[in-house]
XYZ file of C-alpha atoms in Angstrom:
400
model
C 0.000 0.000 0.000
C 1.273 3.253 -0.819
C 0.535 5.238 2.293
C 2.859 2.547 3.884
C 5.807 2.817 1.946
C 8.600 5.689 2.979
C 9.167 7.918 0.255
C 12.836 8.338 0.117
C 13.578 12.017 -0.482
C 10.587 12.706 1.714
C 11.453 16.747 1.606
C 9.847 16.682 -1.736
C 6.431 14.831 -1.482
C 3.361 16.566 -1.301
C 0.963 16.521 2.155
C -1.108 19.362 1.404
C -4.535 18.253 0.092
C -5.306 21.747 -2.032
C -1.590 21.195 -3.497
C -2.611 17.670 -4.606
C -5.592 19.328 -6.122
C -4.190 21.912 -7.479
C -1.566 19.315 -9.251
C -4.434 17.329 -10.562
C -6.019 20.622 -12.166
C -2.561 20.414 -14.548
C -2.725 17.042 -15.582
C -5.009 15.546 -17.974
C -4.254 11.880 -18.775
C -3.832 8.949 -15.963
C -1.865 6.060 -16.845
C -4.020 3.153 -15.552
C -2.391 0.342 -14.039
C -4.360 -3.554 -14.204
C -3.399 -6.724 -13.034
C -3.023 -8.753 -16.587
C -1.315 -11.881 -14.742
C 2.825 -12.071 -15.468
C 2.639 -8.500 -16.539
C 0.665 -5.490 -15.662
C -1.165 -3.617 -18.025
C -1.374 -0.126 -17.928
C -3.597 2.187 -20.134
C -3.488 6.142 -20.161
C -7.273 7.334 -19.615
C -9.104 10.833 -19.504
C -10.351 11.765 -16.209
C -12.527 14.036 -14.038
C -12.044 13.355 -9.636
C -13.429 14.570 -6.741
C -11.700 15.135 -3.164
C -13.689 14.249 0.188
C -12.913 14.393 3.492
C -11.539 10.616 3.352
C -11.537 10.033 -0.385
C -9.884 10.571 -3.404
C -12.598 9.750 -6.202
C -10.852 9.378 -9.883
C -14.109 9.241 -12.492
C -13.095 7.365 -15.716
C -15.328 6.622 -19.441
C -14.927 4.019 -21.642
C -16.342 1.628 -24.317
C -18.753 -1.225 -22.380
C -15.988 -3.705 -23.572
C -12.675 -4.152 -24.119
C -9.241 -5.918 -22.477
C -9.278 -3.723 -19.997
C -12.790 -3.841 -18.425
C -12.350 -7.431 -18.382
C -9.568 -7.019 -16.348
C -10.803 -4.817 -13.800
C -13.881 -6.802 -13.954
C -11.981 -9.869 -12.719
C -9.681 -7.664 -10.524
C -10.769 -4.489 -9.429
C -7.731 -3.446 -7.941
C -5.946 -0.860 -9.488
C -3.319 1.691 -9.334
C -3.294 5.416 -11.006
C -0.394 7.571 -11.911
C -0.673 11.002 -12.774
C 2.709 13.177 -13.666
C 4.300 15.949 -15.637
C 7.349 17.507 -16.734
C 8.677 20.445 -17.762
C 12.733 20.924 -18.959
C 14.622 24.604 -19.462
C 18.394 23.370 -19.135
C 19.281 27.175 -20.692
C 17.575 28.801 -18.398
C 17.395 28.046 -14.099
C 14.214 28.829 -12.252
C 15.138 29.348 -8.212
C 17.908 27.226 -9.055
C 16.537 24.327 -10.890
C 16.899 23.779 -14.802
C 13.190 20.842 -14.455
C 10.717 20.064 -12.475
C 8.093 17.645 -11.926
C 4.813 16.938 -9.920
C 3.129 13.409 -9.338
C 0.264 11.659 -8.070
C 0.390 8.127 -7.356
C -2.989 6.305 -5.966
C -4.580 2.694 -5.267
C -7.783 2.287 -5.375
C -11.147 0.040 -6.332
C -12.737 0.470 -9.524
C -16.449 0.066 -10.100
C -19.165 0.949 -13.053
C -21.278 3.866 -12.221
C -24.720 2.503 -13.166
C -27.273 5.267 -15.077
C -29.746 6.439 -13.364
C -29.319 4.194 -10.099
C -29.726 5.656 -6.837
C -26.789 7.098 -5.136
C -24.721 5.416 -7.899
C -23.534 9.438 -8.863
C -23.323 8.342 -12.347
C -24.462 12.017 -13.504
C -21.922 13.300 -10.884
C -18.972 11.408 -12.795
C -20.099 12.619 -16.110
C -19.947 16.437 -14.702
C -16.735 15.826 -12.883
C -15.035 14.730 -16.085
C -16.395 17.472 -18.490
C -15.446 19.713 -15.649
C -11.875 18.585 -15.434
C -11.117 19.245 -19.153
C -12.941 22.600 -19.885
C -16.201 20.959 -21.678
C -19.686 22.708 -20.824
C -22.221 21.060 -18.755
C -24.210 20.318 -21.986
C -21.028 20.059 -24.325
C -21.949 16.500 -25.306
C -26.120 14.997 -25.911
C -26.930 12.405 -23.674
C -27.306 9.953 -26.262
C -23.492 10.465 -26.647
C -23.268 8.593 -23.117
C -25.369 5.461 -24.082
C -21.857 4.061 -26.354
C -19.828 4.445 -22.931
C -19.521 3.603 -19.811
C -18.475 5.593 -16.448
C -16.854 4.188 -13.711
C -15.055 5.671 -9.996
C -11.950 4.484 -8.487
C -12.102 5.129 -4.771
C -9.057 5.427 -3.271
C -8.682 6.367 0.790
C -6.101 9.009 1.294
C -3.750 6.241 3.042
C -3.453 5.008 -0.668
C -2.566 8.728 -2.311
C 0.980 9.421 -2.686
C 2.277 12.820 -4.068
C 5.728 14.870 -4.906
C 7.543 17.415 -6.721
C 10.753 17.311 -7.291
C 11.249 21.091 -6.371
C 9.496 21.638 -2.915
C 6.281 23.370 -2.320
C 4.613 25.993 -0.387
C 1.358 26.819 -2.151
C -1.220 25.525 -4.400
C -0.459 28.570 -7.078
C 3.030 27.190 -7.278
C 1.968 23.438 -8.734
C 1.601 25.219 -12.259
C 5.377 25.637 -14.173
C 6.247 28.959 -14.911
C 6.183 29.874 -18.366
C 9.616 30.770 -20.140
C 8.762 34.281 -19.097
C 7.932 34.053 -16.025
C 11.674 32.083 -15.709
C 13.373 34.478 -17.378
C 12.102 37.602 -14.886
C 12.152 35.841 -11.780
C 14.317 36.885 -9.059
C 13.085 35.001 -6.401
C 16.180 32.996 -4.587
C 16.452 29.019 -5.030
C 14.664 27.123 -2.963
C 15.986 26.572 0.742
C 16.095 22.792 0.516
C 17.309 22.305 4.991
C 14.248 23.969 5.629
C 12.504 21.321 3.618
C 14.380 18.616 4.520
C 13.900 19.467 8.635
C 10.406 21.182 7.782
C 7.153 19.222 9.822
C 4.202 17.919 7.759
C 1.656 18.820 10.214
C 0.129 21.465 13.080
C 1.239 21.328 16.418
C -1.283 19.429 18.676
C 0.247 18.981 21.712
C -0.943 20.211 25.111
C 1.055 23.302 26.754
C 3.832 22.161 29.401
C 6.263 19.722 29.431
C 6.692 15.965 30.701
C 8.785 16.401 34.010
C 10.361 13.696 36.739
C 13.925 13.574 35.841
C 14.750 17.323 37.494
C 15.961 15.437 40.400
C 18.084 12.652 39.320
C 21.836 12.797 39.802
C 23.754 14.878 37.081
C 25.034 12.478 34.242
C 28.976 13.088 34.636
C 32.037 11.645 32.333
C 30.386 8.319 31.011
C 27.934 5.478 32.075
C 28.542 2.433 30.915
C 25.466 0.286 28.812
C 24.563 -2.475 30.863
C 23.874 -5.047 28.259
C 25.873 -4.680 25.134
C 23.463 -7.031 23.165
C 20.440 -5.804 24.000
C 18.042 -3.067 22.874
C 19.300 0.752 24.419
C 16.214 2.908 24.820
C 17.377 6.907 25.222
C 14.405 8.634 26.489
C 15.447 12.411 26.312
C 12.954 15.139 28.458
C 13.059 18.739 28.564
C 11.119 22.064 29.888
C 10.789 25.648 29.389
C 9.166 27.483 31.905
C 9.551 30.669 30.366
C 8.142 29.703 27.118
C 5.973 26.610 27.213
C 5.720 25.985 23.434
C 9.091 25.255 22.878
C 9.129 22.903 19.876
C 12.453 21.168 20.519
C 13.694 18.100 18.472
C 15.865 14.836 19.040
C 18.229 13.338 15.982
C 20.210 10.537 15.906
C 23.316 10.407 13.730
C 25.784 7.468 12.872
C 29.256 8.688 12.726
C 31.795 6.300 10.976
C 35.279 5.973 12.299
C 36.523 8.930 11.162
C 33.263 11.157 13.056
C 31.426 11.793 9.785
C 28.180 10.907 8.723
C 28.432 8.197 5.373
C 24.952 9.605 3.969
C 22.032 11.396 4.748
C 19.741 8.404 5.456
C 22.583 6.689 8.066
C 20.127 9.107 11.064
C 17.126 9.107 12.304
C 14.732 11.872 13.531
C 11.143 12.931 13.143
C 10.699 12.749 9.226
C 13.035 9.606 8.880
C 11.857 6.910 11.484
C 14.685 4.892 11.044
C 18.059 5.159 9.718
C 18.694 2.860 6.384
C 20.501 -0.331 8.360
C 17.164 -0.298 10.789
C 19.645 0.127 13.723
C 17.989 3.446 15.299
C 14.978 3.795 15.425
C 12.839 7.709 16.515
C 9.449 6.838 18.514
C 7.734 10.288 17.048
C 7.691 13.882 17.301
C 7.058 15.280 20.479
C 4.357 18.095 19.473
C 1.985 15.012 18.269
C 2.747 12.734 21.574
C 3.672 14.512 24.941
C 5.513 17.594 24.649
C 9.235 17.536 25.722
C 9.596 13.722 25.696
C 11.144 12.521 22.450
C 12.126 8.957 22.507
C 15.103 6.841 20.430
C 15.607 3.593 20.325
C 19.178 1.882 19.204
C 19.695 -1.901 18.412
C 23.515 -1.789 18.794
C 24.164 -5.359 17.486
C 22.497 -4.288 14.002
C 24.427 -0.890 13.871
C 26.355 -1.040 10.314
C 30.371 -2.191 10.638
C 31.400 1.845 9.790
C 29.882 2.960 12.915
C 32.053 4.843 15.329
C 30.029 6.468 17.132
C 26.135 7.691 17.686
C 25.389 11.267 18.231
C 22.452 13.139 19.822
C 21.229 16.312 18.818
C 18.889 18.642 20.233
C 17.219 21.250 18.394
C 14.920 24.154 18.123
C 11.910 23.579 15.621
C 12.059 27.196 13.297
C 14.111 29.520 15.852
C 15.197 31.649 13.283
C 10.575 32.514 13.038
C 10.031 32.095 16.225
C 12.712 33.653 18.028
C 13.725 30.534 20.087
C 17.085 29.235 21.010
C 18.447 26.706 23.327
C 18.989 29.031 26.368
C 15.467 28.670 27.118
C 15.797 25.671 28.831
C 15.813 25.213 32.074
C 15.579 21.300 32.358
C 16.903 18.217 30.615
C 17.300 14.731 31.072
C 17.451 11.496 29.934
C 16.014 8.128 30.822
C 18.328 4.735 29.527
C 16.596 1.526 29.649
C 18.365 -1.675 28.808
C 18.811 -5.459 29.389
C 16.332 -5.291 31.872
C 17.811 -2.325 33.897
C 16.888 1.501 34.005
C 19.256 4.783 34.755
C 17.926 8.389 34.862
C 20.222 11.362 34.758
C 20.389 15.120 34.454
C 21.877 16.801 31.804
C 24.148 20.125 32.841
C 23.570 22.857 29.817
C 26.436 24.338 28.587
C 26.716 27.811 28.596
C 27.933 27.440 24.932
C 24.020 26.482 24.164
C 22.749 30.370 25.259
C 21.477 31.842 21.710
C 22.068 28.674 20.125
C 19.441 26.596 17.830
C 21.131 23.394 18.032
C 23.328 21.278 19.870
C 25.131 18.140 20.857
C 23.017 16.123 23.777
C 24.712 13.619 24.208
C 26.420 10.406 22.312
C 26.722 6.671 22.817
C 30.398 5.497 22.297
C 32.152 2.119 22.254
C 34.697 1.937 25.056
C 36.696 -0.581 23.350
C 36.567 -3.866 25.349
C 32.620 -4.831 23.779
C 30.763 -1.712 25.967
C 29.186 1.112 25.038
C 28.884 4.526 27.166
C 26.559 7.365 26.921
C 28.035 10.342 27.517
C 25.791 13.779 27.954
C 26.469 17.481 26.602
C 30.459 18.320 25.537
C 29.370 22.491 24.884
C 29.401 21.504 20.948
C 27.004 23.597 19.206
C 25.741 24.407 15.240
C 25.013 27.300 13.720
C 21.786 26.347 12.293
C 18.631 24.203 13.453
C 17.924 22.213 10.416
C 19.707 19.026 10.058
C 21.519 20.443 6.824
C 23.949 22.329 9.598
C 24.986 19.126 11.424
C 25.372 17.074 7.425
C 28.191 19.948 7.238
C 29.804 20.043 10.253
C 30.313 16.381 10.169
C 31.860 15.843 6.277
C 28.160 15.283 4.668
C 27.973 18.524 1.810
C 26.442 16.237 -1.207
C 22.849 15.314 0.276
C 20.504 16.655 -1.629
C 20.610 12.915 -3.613
């Protein structure tokens, strides 16, 4: 199912609904994909749709007969891609020389009987005119006795979408003409933002989980009790002073050499897991309880390059909001493993005051088969989004 599979540059797909639509209102051909046995078939079809609160309804005509309504017929599965393209290699728009959009759907397909009650066979018919600039009355009704309509219902956990330069509003999903490239002087896109940007409203309560104020500061290194066994890092912070502080926990995997291979070897709110499966994030904290983000490290599947695993901490847009690190007057972290459980308190560096971002802590091998997690070391980054860490650790190429 396609509301279950990652997307891999996930700073480019698509979440808002009137963007999707908006997309849709460019394209006019879906390629059609049926289940034809050792090969799939897949036919490109004139549409009309209609968005609901829990639907995406794609409204398709045909003849009554024909190899591919005696596929669906037997299989009513199907899945829909919609895309286009546009190319101006002489000439970069915000810094990019193409562009793309796409739609990508699953759905079931059924006939839209005439006349039937709730069957919204008239509804199709007007959704599809509608879609490609035909009047209401543009065809007789006779027209309509030679074909037949049919809807492919598709929930929005099966609707996919993405352009390959990022998005901020539905008037942007149409490509600028050659003029409008030419006389643009908008700057290119700010792809950290996108990449470290969340893809949906805060809905947290105000305040902040609390209970580890009291436990002993965390100093030099504790040792992991059970090498061999799931570590669970729960970290926990508070600001009094401001108690919508949208903070953020990432986990990187440094190699030997304390850089990071690629962009996917971390995880962090937009990227569950990091590509061996080793680390895994538990969620944002704005859509669970505020101030208690939660990572999870398997260290026996880490990958062989792994030297190291850092933990950063920071603030969600402080360059909007006017936000930095200083603002907090509490942290600390819960470790549970092989059956055992150790709370500490983090000391905050002064380093952190005015800063975005920041180095929380890191699990290290000692060398003998153990692993330590150490807390804060004063190592800060000039920028929140996760772009500023990539460069301060020997990542520059991952925009991939």
């Amino acid at each position: 199912m396609i509301g279950d599979i990652p997307m891999r540059r996930f700073e480019s797909q698509v979440w808002d609904r009137e963007i999707i639509r908006a997309i849709l209102d460019q394209i006019q051909i879906v390629h059609v994909g049926i289940n034809d046995g050792d090969y799939p078939y897949v036919v490109p079809m004139n549409f009309g749709y209609e968005m609901t609160e829990d639907r995406l309804l794609i409204y398709l005509h045909c003849a009554k007969e024909g190899h591919k309504v005696d596929l669906w017929t037997a299989n009513p599965k199907v899945s829909l891609t919609f895309s286009m393209f546009t190319n101006h290699p002489n000439d970069l728009y915000r810094g990019a020389m193409h562009d793309f959009r796409s739609v990508m759907a699953n759905g079931i397909i059924r006939r839209l009987v005439p006349h039937e009650s709730g069957a919204q066979h008239g509804r199709a018919v007007q959704a599809i005119l509608s879609h490609n600039g035909r009047r209401p009355n543009q065809f007789s009704v006779p027209h309509y006795m030679f074909m037949d309509v049919y809807v492919v219902e598709c929930g929005w956990a099966h609707v996919t979408a993405k352009s390959e330069e990022p998005m901020d509003r539905a008037e942007e999903a149409a490509f600028p003409s050659l003029e409008e490239i030419r006389a643009n002087t908008e700057p290119p896109r700010d792809y950290a933002y996108y990449f470290s940007r969340k893809q949906y409203r805060e809905t947290a309560p105000e305040g902040f989980a609390t209970g580890l104020e009291a436990c002993p500061p965390l100093e030099g290194a504790w040792p992991v009790p059970d090498a061999g066994s799931l570590v669970e890092l729960e970290f926990r912070w508070s600001a009094a002073g401001e108690p919508k502080l949208d903070c953020d926990i990432a986990a990187y995997i440094l190699d030997g050499d304390g850089q990071i291979p690629r962009r996917y070897d971390m995880a962090f709110c937009n990227q569950a897991r990091d590509r061996s499966g080793a680390i895994c994030h538990l969620g944002d904290d704005i859509v669970g309880i505020r101030g208690k983000e939660t990572v999870t490290v398997n260290l026996e599947k880490l990958p062989d390059f792994a030297g190291r695993i850092l933990f950063v901490i920071s603030v969600y847009e402080a360059d909007r909001r006017g936000w930095d690190l200083g603002m907090i007057d509490s942290l600390g972290i819960k470790m549970k493993n092989g059956g055992t459980e150790s709370a500490f308190r983090l000391e905050i560096p002064e380093t952190w005051r005015g800063k975005t971002a920041a180095a929380a802590g890191e699990l290290v091998p000692r060398g003998d088969g153990v692993w330590e997690l150490k807390g804060p070391d004063g190592k800060t980054f000039d920028d929140w989004k996760a772009a500023a860490v990539f460069s301060e650790y020997g990542l520059k190429r991952w925009k991939e």
